[in-house]
PDB file of C-alpha atoms in Angstrom:
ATOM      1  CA  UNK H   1       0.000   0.000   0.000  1.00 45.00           C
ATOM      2  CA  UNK H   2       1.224   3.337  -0.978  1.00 54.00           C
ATOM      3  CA  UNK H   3       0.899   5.362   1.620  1.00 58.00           C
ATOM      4  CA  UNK H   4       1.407   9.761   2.570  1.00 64.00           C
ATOM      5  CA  UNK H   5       5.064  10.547   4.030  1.00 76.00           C
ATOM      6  CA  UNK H   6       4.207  13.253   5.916  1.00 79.00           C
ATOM      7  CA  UNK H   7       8.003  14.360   5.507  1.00 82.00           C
ATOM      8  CA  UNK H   8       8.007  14.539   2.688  1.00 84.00           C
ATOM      9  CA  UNK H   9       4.978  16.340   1.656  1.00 87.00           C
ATOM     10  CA  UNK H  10       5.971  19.263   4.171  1.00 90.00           C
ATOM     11  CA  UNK H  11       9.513  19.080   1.937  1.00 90.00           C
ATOM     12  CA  UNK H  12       7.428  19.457  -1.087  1.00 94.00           C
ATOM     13  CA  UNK H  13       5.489  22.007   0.243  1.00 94.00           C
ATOM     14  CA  UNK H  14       8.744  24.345   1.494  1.00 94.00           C
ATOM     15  CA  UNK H  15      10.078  23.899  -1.971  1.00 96.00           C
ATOM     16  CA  UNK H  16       6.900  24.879  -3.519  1.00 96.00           C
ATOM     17  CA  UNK H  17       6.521  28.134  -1.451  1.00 96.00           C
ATOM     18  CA  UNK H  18      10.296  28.899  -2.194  1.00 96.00           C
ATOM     19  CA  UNK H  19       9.504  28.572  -6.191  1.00 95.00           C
ATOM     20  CA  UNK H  20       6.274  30.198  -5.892  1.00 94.00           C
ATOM     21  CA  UNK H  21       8.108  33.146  -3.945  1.00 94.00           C
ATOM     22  CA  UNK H  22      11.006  33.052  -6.332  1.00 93.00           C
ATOM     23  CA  UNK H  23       9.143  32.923  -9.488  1.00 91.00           C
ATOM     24  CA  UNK H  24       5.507  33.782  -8.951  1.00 90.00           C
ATOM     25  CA  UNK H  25       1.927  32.015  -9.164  1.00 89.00           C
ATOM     26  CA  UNK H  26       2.122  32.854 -13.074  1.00 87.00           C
ATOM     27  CA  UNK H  27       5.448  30.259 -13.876  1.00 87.00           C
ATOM     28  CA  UNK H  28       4.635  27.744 -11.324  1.00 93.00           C
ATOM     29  CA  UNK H  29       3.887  23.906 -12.679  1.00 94.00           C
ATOM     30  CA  UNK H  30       4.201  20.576 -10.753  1.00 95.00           C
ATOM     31  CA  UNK H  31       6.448  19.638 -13.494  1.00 93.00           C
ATOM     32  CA  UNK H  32       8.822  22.511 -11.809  1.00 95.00           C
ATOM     33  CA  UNK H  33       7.968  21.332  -8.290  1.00 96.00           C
ATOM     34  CA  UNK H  34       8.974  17.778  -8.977  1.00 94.00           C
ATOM     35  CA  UNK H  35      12.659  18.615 -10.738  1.00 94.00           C
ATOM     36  CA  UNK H  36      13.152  21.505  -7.810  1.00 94.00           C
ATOM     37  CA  UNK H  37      11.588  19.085  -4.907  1.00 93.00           C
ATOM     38  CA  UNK H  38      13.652  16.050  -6.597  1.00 91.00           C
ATOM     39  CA  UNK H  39      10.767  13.821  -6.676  1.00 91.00           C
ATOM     40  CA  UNK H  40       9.094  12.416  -9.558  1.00 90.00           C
ATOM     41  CA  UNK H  41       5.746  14.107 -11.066  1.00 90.00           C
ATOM     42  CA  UNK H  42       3.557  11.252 -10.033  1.00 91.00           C
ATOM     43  CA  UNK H  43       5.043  11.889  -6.154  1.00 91.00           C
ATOM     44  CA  UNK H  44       3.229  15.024  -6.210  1.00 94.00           C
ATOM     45  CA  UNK H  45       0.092  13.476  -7.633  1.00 94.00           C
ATOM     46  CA  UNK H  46      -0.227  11.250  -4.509  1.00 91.00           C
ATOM     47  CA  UNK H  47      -0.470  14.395  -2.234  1.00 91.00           C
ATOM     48  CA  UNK H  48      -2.542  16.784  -4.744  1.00 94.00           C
ATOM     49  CA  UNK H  49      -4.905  16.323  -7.879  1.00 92.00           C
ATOM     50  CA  UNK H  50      -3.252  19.367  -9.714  1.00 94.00           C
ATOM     51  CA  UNK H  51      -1.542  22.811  -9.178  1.00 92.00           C
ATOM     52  CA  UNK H  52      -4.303  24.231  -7.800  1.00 91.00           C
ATOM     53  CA  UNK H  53      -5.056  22.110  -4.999  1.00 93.00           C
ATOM     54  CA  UNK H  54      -1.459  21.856  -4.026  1.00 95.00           C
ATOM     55  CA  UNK H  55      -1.714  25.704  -3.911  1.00 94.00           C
ATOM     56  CA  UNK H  56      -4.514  25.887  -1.853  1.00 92.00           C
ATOM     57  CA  UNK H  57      -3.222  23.561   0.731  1.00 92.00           C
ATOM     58  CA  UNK H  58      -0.549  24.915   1.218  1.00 93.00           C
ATOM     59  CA  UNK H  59      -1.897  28.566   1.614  1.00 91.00           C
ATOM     60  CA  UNK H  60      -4.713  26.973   4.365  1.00 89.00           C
ATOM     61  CA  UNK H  61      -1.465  26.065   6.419  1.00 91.00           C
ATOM     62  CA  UNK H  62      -0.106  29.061   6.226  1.00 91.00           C
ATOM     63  CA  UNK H  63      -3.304  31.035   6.975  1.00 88.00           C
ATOM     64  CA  UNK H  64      -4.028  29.211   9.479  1.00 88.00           C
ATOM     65  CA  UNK H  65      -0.898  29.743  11.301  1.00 91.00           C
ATOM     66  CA  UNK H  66      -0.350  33.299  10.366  1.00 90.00           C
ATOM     67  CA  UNK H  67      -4.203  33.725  12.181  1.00 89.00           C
ATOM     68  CA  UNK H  68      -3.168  32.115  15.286  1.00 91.00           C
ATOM     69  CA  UNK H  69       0.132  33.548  15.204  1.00 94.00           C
ATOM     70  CA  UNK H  70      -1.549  37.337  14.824  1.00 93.00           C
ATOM     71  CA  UNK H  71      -4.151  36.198  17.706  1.00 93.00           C
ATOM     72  CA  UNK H  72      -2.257  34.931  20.465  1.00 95.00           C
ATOM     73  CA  UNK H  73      -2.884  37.112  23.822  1.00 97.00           C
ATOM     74  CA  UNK H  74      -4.841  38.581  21.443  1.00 96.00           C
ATOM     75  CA  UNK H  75      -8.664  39.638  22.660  1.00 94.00           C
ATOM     76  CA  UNK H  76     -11.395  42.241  20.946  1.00 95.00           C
ATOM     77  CA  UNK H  77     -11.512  43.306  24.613  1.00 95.00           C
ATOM     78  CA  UNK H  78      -8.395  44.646  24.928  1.00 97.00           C
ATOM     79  CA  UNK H  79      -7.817  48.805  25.519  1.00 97.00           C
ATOM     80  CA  UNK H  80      -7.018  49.940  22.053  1.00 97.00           C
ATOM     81  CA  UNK H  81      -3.163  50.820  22.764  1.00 97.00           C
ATOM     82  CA  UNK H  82      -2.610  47.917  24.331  1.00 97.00           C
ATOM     83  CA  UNK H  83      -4.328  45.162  21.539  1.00 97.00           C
ATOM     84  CA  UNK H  84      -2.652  47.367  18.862  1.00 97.00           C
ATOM     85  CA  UNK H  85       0.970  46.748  20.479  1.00 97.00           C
ATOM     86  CA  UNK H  86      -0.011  42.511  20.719  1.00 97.00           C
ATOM     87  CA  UNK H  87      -1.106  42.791  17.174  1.00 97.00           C
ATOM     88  CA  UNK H  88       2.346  45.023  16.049  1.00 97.00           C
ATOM     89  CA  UNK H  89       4.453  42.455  18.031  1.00 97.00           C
ATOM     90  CA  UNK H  90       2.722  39.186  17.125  1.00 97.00           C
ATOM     91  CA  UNK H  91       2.746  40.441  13.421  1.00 96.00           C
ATOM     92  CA  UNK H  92       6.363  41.686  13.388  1.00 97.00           C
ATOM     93  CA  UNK H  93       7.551  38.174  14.683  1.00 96.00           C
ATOM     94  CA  UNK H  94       5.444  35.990  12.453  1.00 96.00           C
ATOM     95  CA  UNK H  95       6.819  38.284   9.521  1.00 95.00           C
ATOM     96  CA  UNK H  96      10.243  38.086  10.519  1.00 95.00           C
ATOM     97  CA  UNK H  97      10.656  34.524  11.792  1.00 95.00           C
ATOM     98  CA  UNK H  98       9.086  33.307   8.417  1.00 95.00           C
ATOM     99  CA  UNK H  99       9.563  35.285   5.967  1.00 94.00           C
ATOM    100  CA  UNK H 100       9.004  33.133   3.342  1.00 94.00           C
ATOM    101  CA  UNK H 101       5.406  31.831   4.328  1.00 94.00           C
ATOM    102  CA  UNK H 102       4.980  35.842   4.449  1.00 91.00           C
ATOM    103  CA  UNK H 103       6.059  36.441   1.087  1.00 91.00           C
ATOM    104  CA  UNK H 104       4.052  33.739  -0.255  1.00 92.00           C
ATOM    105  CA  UNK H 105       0.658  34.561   1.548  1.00 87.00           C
ATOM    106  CA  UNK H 106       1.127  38.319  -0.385  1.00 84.00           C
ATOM    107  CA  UNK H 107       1.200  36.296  -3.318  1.00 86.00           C
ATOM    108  CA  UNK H 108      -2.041  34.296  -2.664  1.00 85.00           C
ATOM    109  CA  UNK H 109      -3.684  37.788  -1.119  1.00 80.00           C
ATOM    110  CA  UNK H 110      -3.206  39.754  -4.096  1.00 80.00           C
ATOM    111  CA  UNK H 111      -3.957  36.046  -6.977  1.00 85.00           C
ATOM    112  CA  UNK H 112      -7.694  34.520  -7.750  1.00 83.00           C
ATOM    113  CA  UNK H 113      -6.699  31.177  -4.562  1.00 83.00           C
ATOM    114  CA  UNK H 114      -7.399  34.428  -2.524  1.00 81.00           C
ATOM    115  CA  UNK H 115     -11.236  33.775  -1.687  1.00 81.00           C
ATOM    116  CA  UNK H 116     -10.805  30.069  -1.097  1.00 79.00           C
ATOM    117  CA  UNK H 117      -8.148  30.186   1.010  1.00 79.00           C
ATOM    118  CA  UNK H 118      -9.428  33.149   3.052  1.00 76.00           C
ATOM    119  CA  UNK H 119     -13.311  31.900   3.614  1.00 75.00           C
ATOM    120  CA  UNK H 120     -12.295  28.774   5.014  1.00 71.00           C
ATOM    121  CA  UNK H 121      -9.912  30.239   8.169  1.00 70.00           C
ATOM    122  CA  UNK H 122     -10.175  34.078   8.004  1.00 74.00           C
ATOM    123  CA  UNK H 123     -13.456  34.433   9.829  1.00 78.00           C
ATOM    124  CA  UNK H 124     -12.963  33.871  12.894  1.00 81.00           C
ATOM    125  CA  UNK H 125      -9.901  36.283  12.544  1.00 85.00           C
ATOM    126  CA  UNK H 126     -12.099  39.019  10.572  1.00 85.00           C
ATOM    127  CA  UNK H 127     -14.340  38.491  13.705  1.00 89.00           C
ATOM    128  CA  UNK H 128     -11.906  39.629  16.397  1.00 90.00           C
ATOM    129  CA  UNK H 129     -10.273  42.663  14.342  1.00 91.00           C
ATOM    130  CA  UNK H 130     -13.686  43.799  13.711  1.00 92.00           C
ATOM    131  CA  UNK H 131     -15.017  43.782  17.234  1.00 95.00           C
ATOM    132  CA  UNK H 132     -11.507  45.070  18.520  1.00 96.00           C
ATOM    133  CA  UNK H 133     -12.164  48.458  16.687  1.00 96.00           C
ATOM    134  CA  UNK H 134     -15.639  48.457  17.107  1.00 95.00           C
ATOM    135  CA  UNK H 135     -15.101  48.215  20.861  1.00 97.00           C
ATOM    136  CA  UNK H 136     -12.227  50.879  20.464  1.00 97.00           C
ATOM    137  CA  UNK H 137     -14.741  53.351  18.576  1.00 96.00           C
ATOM    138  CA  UNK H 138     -17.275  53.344  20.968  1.00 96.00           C
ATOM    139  CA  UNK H 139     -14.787  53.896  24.505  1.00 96.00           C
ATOM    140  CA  UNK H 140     -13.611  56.616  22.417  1.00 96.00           C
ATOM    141  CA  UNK H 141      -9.956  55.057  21.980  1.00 96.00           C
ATOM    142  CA  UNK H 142     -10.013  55.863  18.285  1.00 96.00           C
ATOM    143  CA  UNK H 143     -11.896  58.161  15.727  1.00 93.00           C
ATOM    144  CA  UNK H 144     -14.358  56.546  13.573  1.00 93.00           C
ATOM    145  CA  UNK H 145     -12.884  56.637  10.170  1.00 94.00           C
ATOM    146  CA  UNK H 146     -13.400  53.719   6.914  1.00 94.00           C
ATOM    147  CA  UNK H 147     -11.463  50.654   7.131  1.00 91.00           C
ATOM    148  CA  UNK H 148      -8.659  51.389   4.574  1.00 94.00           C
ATOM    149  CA  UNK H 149      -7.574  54.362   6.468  1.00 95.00           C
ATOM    150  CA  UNK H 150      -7.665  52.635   9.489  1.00 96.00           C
ATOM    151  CA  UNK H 151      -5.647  49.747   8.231  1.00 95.00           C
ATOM    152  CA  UNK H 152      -3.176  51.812   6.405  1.00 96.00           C
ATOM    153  CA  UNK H 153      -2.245  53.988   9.457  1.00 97.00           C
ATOM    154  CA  UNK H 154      -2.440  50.805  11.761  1.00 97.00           C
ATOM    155  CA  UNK H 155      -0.612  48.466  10.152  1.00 96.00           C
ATOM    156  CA  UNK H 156       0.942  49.889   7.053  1.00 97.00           C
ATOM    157  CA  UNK H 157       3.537  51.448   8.980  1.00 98.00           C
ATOM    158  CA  UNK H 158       4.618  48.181  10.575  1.00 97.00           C
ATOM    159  CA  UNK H 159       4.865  46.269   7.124  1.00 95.00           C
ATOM    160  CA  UNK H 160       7.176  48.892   6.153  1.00 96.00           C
ATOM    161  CA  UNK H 161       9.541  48.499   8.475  1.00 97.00           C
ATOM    162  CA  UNK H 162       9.677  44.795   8.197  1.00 96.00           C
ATOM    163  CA  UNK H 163      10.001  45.373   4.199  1.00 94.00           C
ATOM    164  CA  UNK H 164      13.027  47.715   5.029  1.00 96.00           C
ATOM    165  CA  UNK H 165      14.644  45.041   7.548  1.00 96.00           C
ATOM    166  CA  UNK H 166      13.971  42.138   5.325  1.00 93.00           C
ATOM    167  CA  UNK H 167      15.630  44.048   2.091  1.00 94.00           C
ATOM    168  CA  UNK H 168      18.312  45.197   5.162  1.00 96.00           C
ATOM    169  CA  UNK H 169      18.486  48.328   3.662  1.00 95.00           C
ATOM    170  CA  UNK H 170      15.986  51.608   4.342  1.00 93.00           C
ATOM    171  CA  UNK H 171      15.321  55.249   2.409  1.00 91.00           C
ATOM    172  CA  UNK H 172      18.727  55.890   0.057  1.00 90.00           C
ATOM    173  CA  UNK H 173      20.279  52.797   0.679  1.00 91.00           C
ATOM    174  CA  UNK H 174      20.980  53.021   4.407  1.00 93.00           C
ATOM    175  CA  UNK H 175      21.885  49.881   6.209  1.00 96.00           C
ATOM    176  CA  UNK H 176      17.959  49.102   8.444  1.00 96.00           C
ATOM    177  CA  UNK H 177      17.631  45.914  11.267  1.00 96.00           C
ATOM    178  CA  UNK H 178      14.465  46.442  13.118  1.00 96.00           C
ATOM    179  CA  UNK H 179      14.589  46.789  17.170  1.00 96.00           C
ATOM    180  CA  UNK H 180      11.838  47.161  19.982  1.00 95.00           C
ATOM    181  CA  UNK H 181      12.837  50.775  20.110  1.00 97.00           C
ATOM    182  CA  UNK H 182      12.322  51.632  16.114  1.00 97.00           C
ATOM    183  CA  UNK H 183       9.134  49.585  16.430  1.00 97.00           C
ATOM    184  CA  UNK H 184       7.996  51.428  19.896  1.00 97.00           C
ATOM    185  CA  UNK H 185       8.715  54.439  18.686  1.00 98.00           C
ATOM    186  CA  UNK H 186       6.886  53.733  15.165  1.00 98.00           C
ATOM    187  CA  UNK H 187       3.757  52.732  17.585  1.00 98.00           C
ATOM    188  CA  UNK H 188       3.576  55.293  19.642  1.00 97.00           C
ATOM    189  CA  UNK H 189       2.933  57.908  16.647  1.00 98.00           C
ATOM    190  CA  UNK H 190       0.403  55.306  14.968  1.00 98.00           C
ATOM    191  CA  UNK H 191      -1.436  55.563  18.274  1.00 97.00           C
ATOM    192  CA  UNK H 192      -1.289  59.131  18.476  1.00 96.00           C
ATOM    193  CA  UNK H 193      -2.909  59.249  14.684  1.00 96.00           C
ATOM    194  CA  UNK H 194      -5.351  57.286  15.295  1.00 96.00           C
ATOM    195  CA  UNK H 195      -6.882  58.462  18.663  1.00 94.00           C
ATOM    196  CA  UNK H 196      -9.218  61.061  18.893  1.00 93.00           C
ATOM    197  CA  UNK H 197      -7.414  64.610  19.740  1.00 81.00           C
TER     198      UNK H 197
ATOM    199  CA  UNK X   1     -10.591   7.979  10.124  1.00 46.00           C
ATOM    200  CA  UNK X   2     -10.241   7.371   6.227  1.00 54.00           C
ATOM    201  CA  UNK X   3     -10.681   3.785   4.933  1.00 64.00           C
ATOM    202  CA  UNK X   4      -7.204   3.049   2.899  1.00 80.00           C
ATOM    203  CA  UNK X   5      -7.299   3.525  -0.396  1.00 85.00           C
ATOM    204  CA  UNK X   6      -4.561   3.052  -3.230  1.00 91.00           C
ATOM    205  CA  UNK X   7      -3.709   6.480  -5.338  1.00 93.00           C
ATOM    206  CA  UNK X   8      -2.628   5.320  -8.872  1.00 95.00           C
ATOM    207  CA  UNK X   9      -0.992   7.818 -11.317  1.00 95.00           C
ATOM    208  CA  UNK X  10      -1.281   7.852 -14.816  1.00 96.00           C
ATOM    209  CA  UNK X  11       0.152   9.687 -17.649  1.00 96.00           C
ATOM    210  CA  UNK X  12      -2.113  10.410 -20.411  1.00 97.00           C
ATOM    211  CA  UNK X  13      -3.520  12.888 -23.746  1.00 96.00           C
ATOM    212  CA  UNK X  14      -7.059  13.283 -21.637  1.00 97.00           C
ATOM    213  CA  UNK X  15      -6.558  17.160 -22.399  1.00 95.00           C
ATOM    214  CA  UNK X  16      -9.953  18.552 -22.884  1.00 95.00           C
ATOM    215  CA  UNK X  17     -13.231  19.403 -20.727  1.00 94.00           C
ATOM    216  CA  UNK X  18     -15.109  17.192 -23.257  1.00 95.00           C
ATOM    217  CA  UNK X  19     -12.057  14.204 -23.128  1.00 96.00           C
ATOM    218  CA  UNK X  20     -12.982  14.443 -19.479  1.00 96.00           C
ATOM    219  CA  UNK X  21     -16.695  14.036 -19.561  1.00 96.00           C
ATOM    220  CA  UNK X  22     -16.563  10.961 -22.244  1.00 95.00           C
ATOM    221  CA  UNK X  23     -13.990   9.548 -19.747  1.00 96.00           C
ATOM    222  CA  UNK X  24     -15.805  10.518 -16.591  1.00 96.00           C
ATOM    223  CA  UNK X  25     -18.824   8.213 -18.151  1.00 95.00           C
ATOM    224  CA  UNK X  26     -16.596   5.144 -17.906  1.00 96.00           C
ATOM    225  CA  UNK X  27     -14.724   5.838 -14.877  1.00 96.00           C
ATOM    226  CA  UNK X  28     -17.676   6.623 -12.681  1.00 96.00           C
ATOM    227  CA  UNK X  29     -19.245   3.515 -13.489  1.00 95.00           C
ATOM    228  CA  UNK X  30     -16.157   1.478 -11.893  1.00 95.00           C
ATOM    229  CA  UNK X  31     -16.928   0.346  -8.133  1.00 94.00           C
ATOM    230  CA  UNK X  32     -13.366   0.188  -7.075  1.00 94.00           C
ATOM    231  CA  UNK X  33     -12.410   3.931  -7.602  1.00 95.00           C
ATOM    232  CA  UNK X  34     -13.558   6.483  -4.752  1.00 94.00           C
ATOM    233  CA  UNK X  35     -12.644   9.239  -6.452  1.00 94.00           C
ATOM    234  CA  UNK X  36     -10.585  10.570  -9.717  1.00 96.00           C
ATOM    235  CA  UNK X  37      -9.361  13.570 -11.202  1.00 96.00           C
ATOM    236  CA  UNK X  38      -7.155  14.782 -14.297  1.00 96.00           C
ATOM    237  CA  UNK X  39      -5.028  17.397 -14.525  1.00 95.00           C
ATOM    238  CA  UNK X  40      -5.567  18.962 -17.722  1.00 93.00           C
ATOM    239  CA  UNK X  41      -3.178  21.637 -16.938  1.00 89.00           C
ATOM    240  CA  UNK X  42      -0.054  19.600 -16.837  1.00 91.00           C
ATOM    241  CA  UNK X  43       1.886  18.472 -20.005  1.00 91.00           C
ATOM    242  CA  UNK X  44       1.297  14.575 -18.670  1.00 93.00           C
ATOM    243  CA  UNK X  45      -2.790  15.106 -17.999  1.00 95.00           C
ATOM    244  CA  UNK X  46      -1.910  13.348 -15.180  1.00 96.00           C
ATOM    245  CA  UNK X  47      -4.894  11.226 -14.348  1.00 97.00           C
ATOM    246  CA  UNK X  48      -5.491  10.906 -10.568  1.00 96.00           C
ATOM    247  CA  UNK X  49      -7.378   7.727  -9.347  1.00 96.00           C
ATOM    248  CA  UNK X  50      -8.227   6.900  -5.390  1.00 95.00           C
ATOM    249  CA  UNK X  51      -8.794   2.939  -5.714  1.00 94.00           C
ATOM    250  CA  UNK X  52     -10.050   0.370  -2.947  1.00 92.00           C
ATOM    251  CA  UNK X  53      -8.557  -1.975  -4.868  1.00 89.00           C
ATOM    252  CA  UNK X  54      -5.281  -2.493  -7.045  1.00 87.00           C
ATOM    253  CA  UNK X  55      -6.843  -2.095 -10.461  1.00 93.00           C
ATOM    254  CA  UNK X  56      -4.333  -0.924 -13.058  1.00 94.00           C
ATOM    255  CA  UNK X  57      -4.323  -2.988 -15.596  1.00 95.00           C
ATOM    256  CA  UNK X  58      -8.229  -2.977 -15.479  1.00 95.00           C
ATOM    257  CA  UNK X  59      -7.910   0.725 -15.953  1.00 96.00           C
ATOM    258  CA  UNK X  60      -5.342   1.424 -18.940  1.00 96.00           C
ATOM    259  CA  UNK X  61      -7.363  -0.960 -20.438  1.00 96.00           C
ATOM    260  CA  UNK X  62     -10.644   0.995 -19.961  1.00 96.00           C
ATOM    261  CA  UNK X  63      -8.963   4.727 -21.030  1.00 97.00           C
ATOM    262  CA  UNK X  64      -7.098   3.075 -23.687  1.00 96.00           C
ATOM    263  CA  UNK X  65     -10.264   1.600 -25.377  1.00 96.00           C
ATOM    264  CA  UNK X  66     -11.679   5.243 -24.958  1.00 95.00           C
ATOM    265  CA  UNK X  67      -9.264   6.285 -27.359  1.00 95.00           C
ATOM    266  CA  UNK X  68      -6.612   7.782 -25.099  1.00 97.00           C
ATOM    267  CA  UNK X  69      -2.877   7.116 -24.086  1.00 96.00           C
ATOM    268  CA  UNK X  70      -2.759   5.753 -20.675  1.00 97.00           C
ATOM    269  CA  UNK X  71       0.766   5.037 -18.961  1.00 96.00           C
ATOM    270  CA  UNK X  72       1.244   4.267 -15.186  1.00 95.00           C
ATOM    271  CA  UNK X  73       3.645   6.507 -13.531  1.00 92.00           C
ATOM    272  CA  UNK X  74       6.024   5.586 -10.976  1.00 83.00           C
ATOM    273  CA  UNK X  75       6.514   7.170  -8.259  1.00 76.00           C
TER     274      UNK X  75
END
């Protein structure tokens, strides 16, 4: 009986997210996979039906643990300053300590796997950001405002610094790590932008 | 708990949405597969079958009389 090594599939799925990343949804084929992953075509076959599954499984793992990564000590609960710095440091850490799963998941976010990946794990996640700044809004933590401003002033910024550390290099070429204080300091002027004066 | 099943791999010419209907008629009428798929995508078609039983030979033979090329891959 032929049987699922669970090694490696999670080998075939690394490789796959380092081609995809490399290359790009568009010149992706599990002819690729196979000669990169150094496994025959049919391997693949045993794990996936086609390109498309094997690219949606692998973005539900991913989602998945970028969602629980993003929510843990996470609650819609929280004082607005103080659920905005989990969320910075739990994103900042996922993004950092894989960057590659991160690079990927821009990939799927912005390609047509986006709305079946995303309905199957996002909700609960959509759920908790939602209520978070509804709850915020209404003690009067932060000014009503539409979602894409809110989003681009509270999380842009991050992403931007983690884009500058992961090139290693900021504005004009200038040699960029991130550190708690850069972050901290990036924070505290988000939170001042967003709460009401 | 899934019941076991054998995946078998095939390489094949089953390239259109039509060559997959007229070979959807025969496969679905075979008790031993669970579940099949082809990749129309790929330059092999690679034909997908979930089996409760060992039946390649019973296959090729069925695909083959359908008019199509029908090789078992190795894994």
């Amino acid at each position: 009986m032929r049987t699922r090594d669970e090694s490696k599939e999670i080998q075939v799925q690394q490789k796959a997210i380092e081609l995809i990343v490399a290359h790009g949804l568009e010149g992706f084929s599990m002819q690729k996979l196979a000669k990169a992953a150094e496994v025959s075509p049919a391997t693949l076959y045993i794990y996936y039906k086609d390109k498309e599954d094997l690219i949606t499984s692998i973005g539900l793992i991913i989602g998945k643990k970028f969602s629980e990564s993003v929510l843990k000590d996470f609650h819609a609960d929280l004082p607005f300053a103080e659920g905005l710095r989990i969320q910075w440091r739990n994103r900042a850490q996922y993004a950092i300590e894989n960057r590659l799963e991160s690079e990927f998941y821009e990939q799927i976010r912005s390609s047509s796997f986006k709305e079946k990946i995303m309905e199957n794990f996002v909700e609960d996640f959509k759920i908790s950001m939602g209520m978070f700044v509804k709850n915020a809004i209404r003690r009067g933590e932060l000014s009503p405002m539409p979602i894409e401003v809110f989003w681009s002033i509270a999380y842009a910024p991050l992403y931007n610094l983690i884009r500058f550390h992961h090139e290693g290099r900021s504005i004009g070429g200038q040699p960029f790590k991130i550190s708690n204080d850069i972050i901290e300091q990036t924070l505290a002027l988000t939170i001042k932008a967003l709460t009401p004066s | 708990m899934e019941s076991s099943f054998e995946i078998l791999i095939f390489k094949t010419d089953i390239k259109t949405e039509a060559d997959k209907y007229n070979i959807g008629l025969i496969l679905d009428a075979v008790a031993d597969i669970r579940r099949w798929t082809v990749d129309c995508e790929d330059c092999d078609c690679v034909l997908r079958i979930e089996t409760t039983e060992s039946i390649v030979t019973q296959i090729q033979e069925l695909v083959s009389n359908a008019g199509f090329i029908c090789e078992e891959l190795t894994y």
